[in-house]
Short mmCIF file of N, CA, C and O in Angstrom, two decimals:
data_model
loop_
_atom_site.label_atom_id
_atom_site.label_comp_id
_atom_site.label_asym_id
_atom_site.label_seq_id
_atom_site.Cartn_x
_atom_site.Cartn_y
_atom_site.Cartn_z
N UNK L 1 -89.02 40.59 -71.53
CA UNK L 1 -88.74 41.00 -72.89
C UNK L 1 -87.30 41.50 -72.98
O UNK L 1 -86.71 42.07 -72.06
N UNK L 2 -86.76 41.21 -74.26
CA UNK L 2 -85.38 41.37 -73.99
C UNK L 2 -85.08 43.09 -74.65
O UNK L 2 -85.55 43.58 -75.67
N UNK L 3 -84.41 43.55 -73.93
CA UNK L 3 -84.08 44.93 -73.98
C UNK L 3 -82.46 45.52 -74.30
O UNK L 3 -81.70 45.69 -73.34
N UNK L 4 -82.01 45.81 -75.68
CA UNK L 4 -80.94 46.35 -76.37
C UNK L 4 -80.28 47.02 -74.81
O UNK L 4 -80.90 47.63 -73.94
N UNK L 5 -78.69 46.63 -74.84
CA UNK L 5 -78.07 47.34 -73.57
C UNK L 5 -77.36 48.28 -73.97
O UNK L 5 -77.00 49.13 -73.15
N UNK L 6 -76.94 48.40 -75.46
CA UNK L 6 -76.38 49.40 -76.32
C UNK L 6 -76.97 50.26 -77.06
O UNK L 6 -76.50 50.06 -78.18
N UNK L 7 -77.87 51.27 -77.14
CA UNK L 7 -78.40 52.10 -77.67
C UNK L 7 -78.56 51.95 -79.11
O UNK L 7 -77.41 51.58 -79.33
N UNK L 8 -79.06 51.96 -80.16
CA UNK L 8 -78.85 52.20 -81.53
C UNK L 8 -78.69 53.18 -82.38
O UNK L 8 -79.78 53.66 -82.70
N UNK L 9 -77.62 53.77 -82.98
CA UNK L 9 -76.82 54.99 -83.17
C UNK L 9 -77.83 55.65 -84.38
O UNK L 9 -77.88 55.62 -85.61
N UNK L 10 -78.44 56.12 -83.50
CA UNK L 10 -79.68 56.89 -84.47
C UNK L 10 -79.35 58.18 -85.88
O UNK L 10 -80.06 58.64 -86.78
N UNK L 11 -78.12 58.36 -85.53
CA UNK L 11 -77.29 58.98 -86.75
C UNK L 11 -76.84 58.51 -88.03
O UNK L 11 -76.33 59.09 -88.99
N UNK L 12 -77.24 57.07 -87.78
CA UNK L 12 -76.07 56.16 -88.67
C UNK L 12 -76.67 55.53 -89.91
O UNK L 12 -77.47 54.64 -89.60
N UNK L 13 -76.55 55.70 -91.08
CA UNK L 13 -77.63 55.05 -92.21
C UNK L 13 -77.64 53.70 -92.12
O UNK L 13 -78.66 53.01 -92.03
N UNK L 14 -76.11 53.18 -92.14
CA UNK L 14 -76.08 51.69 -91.87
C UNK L 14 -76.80 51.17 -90.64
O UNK L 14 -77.34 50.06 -90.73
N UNK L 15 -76.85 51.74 -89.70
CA UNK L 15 -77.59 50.76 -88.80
C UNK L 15 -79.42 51.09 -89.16
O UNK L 15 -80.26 50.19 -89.11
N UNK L 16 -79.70 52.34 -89.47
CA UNK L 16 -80.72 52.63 -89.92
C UNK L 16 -81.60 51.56 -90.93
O UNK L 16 -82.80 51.35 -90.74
N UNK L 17 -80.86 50.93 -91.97
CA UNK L 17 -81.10 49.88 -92.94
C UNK L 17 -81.11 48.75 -92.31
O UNK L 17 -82.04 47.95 -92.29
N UNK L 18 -79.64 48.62 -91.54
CA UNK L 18 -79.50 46.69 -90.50
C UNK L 18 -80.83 47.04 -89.84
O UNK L 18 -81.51 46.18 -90.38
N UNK L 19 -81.62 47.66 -89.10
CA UNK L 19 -82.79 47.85 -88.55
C UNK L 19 -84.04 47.32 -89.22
O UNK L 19 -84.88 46.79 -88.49
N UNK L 20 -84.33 47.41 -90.79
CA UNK L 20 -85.24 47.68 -91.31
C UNK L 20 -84.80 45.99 -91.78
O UNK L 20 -85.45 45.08 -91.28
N UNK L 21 -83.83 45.71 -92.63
CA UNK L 21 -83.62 44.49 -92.75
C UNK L 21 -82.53 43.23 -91.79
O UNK L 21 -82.01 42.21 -92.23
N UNK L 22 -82.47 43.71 -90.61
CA UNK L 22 -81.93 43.17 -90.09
C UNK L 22 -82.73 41.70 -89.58
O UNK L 22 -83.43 42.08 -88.64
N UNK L 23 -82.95 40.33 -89.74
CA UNK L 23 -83.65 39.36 -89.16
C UNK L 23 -83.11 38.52 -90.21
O UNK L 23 -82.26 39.01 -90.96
N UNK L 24 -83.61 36.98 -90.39
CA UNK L 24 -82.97 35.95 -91.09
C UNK L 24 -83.75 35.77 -92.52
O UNK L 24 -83.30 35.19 -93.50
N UNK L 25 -85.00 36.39 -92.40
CA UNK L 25 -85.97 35.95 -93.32
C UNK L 25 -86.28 37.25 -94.37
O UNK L 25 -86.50 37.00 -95.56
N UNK L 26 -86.28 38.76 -93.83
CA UNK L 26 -86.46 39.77 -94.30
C UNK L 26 -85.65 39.96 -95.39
O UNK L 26 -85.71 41.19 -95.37
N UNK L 27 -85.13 39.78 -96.10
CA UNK L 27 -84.55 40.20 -97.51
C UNK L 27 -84.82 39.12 -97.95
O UNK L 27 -85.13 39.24 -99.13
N UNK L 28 -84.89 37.96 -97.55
CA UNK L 28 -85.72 36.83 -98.77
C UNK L 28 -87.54 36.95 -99.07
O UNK L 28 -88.09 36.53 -100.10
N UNK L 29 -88.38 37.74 -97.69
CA UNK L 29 -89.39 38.07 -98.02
C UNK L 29 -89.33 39.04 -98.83
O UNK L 29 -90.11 39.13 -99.78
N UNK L 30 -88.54 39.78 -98.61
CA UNK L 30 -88.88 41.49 -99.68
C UNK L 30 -88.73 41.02 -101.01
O UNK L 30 -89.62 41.32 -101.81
N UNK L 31 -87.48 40.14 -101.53
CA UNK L 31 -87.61 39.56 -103.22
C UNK L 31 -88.30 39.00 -103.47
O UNK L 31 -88.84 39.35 -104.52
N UNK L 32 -89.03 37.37 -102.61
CA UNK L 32 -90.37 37.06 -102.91
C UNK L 32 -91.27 38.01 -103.09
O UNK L 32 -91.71 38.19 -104.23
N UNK L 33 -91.65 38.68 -102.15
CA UNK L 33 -92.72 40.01 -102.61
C UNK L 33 -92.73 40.77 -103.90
O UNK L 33 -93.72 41.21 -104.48
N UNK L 34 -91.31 40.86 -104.29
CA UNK L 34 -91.14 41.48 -105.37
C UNK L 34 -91.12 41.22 -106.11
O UNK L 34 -90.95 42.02 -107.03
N UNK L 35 -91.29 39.88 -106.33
CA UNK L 35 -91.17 38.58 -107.60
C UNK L 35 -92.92 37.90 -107.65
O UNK L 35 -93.13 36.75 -108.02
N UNK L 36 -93.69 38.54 -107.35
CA UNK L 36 -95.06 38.42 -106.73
C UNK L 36 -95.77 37.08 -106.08
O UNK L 36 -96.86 36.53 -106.25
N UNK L 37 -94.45 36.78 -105.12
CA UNK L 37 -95.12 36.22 -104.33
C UNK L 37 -95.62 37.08 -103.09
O UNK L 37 -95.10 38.05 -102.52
N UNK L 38 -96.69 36.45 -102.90
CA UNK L 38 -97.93 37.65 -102.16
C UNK L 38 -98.48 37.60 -100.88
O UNK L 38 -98.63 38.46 -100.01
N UNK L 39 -98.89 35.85 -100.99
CA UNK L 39 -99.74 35.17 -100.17
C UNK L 39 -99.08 34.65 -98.95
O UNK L 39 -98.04 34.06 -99.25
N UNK L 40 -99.31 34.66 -97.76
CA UNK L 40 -98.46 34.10 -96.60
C UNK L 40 -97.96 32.50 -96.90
O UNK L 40 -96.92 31.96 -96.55
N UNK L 41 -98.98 31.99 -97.61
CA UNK L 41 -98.72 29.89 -97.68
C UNK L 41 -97.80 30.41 -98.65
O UNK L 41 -96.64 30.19 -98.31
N UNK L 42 -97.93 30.99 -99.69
CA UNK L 42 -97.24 31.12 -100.92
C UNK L 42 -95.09 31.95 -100.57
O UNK L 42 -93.99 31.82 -101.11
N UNK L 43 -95.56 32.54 -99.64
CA UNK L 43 -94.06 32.60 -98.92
C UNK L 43 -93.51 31.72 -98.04
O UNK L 43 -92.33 31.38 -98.05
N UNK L 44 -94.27 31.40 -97.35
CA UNK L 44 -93.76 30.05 -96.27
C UNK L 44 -93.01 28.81 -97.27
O UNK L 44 -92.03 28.10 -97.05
N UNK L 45 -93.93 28.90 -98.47
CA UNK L 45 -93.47 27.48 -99.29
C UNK L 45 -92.21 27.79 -99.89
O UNK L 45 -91.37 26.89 -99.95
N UNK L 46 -91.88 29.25 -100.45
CA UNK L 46 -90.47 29.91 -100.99
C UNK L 46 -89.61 29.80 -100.04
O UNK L 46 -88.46 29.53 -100.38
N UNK L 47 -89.91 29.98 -98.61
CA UNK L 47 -88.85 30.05 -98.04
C UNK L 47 -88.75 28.69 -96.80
O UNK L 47 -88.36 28.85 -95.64
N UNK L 48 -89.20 27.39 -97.39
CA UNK L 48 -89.62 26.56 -96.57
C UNK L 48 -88.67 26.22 -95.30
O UNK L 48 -88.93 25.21 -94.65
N UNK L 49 -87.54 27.05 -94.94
CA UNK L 49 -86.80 26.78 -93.75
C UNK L 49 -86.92 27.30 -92.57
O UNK L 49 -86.26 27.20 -91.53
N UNK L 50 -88.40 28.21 -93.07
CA UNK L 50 -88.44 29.57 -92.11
C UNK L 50 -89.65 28.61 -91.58
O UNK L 50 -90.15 27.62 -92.12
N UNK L 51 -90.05 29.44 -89.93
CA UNK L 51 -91.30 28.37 -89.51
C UNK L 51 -92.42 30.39 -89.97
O UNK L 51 -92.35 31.61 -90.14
N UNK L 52 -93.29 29.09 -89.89
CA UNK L 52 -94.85 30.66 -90.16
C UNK L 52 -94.68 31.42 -89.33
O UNK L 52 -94.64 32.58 -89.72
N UNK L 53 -94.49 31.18 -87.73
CA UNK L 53 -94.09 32.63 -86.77
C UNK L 53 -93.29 33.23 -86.91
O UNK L 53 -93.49 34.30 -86.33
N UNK L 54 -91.88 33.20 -87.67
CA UNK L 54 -90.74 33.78 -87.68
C UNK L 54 -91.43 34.74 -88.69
O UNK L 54 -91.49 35.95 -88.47
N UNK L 55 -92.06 34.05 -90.07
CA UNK L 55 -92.12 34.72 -91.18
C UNK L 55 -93.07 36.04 -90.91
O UNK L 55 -92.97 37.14 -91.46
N UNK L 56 -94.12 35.57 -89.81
CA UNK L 56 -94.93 36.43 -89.44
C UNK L 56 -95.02 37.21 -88.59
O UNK L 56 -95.99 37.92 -88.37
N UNK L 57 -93.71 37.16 -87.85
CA UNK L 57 -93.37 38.26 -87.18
C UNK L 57 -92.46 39.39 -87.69
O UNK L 57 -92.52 40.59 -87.43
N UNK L 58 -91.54 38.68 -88.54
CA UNK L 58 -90.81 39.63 -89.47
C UNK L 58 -91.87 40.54 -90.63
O UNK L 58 -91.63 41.72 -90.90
N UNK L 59 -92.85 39.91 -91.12
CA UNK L 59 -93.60 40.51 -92.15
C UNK L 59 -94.06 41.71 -91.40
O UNK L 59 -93.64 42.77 -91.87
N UNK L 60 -95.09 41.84 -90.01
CA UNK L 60 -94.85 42.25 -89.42
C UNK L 60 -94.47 44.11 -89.38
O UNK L 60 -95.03 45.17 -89.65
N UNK L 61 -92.70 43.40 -88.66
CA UNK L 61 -92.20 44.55 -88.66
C UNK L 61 -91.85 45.20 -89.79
O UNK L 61 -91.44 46.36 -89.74
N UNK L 62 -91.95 44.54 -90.94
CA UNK L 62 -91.51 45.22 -92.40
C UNK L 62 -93.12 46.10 -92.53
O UNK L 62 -92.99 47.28 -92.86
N UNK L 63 -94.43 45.67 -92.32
CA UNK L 63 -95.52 46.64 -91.98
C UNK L 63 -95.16 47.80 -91.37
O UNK L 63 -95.33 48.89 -91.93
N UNK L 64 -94.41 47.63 -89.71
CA UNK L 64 -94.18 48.65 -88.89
C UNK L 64 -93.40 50.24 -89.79
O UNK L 64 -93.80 51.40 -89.87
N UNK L 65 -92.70 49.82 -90.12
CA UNK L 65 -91.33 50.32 -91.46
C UNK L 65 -91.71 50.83 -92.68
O UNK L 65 -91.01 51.53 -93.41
N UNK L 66 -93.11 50.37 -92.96
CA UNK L 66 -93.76 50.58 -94.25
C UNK L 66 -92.98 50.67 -95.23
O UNK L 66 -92.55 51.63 -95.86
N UNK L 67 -92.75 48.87 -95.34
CA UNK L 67 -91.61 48.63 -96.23
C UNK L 67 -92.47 47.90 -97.23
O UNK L 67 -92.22 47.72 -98.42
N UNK L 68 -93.73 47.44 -96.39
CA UNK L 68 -94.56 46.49 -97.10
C UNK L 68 -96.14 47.06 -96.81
O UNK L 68 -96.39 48.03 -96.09
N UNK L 69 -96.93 46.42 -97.38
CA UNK L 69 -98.25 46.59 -97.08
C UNK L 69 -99.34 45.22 -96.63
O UNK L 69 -99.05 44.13 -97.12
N UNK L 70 -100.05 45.26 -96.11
CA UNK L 70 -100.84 43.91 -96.10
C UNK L 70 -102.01 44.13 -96.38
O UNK L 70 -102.55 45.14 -95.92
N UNK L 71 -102.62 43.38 -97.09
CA UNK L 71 -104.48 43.80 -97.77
C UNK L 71 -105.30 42.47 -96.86
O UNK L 71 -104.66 41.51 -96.43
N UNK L 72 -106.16 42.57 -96.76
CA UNK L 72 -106.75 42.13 -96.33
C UNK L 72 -108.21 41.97 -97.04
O UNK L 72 -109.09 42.80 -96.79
N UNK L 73 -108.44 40.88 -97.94
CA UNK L 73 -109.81 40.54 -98.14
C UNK L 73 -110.91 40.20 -97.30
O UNK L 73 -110.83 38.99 -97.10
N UNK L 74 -111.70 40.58 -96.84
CA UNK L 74 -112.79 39.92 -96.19
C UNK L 74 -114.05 39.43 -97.25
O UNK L 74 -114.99 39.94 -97.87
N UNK L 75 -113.36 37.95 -97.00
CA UNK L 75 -114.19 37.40 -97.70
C UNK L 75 -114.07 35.54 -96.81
O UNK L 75 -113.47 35.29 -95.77
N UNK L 76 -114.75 34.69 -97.59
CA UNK L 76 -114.35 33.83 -97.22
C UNK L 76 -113.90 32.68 -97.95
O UNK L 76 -114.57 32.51 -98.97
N UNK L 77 -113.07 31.91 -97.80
CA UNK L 77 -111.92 32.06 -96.97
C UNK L 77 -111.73 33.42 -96.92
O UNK L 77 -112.10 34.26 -97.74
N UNK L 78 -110.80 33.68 -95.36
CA UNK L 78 -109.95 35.16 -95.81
C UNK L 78 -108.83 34.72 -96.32
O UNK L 78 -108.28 33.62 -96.34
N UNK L 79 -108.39 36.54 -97.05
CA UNK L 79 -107.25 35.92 -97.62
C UNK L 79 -106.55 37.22 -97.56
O UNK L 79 -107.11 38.31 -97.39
N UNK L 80 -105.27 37.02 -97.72
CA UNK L 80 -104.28 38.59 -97.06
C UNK L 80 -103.47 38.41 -98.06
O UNK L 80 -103.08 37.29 -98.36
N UNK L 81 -103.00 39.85 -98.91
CA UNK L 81 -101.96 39.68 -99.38
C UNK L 81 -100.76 40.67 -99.22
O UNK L 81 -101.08 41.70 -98.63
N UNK L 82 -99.74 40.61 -99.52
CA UNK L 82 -98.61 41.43 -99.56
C UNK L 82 -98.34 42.32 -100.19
O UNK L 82 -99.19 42.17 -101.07
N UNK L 83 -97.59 43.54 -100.59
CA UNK L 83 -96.97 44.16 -101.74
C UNK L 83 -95.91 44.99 -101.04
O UNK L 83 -95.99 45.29 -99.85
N UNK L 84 -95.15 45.25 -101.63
CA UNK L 84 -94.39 46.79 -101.82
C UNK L 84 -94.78 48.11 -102.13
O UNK L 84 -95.22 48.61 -103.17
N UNK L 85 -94.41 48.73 -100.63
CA UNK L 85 -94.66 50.03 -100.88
C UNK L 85 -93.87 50.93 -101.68
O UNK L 85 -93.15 50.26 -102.42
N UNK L 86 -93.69 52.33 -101.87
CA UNK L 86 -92.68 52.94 -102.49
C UNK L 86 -91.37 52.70 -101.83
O UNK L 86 -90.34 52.46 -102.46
N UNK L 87 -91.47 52.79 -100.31
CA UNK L 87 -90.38 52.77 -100.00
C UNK L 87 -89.79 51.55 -100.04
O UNK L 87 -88.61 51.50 -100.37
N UNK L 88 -90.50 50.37 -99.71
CA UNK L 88 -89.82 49.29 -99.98
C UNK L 88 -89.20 48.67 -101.15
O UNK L 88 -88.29 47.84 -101.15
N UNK L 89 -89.88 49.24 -102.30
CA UNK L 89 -89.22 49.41 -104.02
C UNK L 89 -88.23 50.02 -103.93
O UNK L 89 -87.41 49.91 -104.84
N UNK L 90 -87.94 50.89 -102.79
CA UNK L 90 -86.35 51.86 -103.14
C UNK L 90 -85.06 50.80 -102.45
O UNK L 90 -83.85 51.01 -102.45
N UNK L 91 -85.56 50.05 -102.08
CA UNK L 91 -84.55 48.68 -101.09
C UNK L 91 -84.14 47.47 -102.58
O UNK L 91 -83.06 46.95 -102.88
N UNK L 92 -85.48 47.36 -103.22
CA UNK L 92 -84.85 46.26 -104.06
C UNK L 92 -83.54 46.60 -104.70
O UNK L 92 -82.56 46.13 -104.13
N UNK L 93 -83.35 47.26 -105.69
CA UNK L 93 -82.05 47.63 -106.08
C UNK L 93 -80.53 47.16 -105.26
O UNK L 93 -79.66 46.59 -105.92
N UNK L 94 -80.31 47.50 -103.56
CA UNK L 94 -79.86 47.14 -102.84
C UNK L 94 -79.80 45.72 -102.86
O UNK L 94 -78.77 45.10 -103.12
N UNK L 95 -81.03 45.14 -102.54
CA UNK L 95 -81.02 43.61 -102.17
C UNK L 95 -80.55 42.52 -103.69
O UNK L 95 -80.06 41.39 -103.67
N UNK L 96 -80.90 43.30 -104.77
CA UNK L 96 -80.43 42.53 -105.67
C UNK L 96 -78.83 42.49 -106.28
O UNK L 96 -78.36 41.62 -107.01
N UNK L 97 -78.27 43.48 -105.84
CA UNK L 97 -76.97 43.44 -105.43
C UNK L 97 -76.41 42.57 -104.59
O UNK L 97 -75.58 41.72 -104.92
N UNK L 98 -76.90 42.79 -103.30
CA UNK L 98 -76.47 41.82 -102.25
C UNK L 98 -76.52 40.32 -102.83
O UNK L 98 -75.82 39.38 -102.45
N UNK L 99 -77.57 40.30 -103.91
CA UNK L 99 -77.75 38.72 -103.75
C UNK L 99 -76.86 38.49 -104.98
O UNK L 99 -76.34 37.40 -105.17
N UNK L 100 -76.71 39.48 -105.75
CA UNK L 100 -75.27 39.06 -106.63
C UNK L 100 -74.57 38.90 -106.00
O UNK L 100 -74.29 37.71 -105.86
N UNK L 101 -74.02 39.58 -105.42
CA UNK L 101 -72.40 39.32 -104.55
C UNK L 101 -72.74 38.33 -103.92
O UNK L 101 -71.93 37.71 -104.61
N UNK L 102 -73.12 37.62 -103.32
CA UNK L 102 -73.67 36.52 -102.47
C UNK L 102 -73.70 35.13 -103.64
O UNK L 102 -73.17 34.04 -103.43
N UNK L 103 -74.42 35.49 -104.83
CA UNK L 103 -73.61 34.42 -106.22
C UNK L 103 -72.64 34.57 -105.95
O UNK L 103 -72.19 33.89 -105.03
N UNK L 104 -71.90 35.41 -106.55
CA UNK L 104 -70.46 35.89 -107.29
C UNK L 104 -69.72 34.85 -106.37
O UNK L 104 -69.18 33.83 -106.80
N UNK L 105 -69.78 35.28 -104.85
CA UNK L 105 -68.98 34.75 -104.00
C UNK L 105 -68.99 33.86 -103.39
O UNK L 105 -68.35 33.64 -102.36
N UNK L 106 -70.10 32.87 -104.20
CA UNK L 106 -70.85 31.68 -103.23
C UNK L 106 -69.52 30.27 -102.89
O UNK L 106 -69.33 29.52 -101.94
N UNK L 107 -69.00 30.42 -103.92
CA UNK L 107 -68.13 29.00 -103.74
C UNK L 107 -66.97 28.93 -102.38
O UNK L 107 -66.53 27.93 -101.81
N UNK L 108 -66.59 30.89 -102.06
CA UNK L 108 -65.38 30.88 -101.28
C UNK L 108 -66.59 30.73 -99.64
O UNK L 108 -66.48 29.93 -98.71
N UNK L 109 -67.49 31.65 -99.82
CA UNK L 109 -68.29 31.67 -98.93
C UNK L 109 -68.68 30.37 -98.08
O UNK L 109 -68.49 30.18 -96.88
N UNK L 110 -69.31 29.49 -99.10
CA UNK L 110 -69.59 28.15 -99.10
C UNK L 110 -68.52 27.04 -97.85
O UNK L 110 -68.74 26.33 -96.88
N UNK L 111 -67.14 27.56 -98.78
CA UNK L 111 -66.11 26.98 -98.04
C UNK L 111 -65.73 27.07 -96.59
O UNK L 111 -65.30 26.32 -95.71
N UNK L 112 -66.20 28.82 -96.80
CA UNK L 112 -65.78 29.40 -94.97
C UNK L 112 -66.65 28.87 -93.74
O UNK L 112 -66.36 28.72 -92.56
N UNK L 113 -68.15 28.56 -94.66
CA UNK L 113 -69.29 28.05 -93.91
C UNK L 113 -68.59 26.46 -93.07
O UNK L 113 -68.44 26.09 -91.90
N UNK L 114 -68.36 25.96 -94.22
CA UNK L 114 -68.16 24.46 -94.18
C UNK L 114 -67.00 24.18 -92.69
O UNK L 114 -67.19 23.52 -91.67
N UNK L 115 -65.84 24.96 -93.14
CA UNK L 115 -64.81 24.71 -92.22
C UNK L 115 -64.86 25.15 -90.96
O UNK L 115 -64.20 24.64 -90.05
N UNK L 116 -65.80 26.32 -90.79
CA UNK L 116 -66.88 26.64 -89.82
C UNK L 116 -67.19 25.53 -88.60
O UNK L 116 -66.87 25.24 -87.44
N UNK L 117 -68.21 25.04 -89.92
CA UNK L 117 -68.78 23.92 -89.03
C UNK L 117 -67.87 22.77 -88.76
O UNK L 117 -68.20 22.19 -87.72
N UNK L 118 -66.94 22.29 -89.29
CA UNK L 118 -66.04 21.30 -88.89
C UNK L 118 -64.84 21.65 -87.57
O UNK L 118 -63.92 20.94 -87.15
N UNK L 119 -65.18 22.75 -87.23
CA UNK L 119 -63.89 23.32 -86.56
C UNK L 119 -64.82 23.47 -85.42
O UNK L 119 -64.21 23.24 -84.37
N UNK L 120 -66.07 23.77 -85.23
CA UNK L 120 -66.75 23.64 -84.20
C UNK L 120 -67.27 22.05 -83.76
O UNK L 120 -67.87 21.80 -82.71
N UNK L 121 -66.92 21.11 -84.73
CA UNK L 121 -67.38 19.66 -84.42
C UNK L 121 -66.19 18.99 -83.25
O UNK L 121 -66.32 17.84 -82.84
#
């Protein structure tokens, strides 16, 4: 198992948050969630680049964090769903920012990506 060789600066808000949303999929699950998508198929399909283990290991740790909640019907089929906790409602605000600026700035962004990848070809 792979084990951090640098400590994580337990003082620090910013790393405190990169912690909670730090992974590839976690801030696109938390707005799906918040946009009521709920259902695990029903996120996998929003975020169809992600594979189901990634999504479900990140969902996961957003449980651990009690950023999220998971319900659990027993019934049959089963069926599980998602929501936002309080605390994870205090993140949207944040993330919907981020994803403005992430519009706003998509075209220069876009570009840096691109030449990116051509400079590594």
């Amino acid at each position: 198992m792979y084990e951090k060789k640098i400590p994580l600066p337990l003082e620090c808000g910013l790393a405190m948050t990169r912690e909670v949303l730090g992974g590839k999929w976690k801030p696109n699950l938390l707005l799906a969630i918040s946009e009521g998508i709920n259902r695990p198929s029903l996120l996998h399909r929003a975020i169809p680049q992600s594979t189901k283990r990634v999504l479900n290991l990140q969902l996961k740790e957003l449980e651990e964090f009690e950023v999220i909640e998971k319900k659990i019907y027993h019934q049959l089929p089963p069926k599980v769903e998602y929501r936002l906790t309080e605390r994870g409602e205090t993140l949207m605000p944040l993330l919907r920012q981020m994803n403005e600026w992430g519009d706003k700035n998509r075209p220069f962004i876009k570009e840096v990506i691109l030449n990116r990848t051509k400079a590594q070809d």
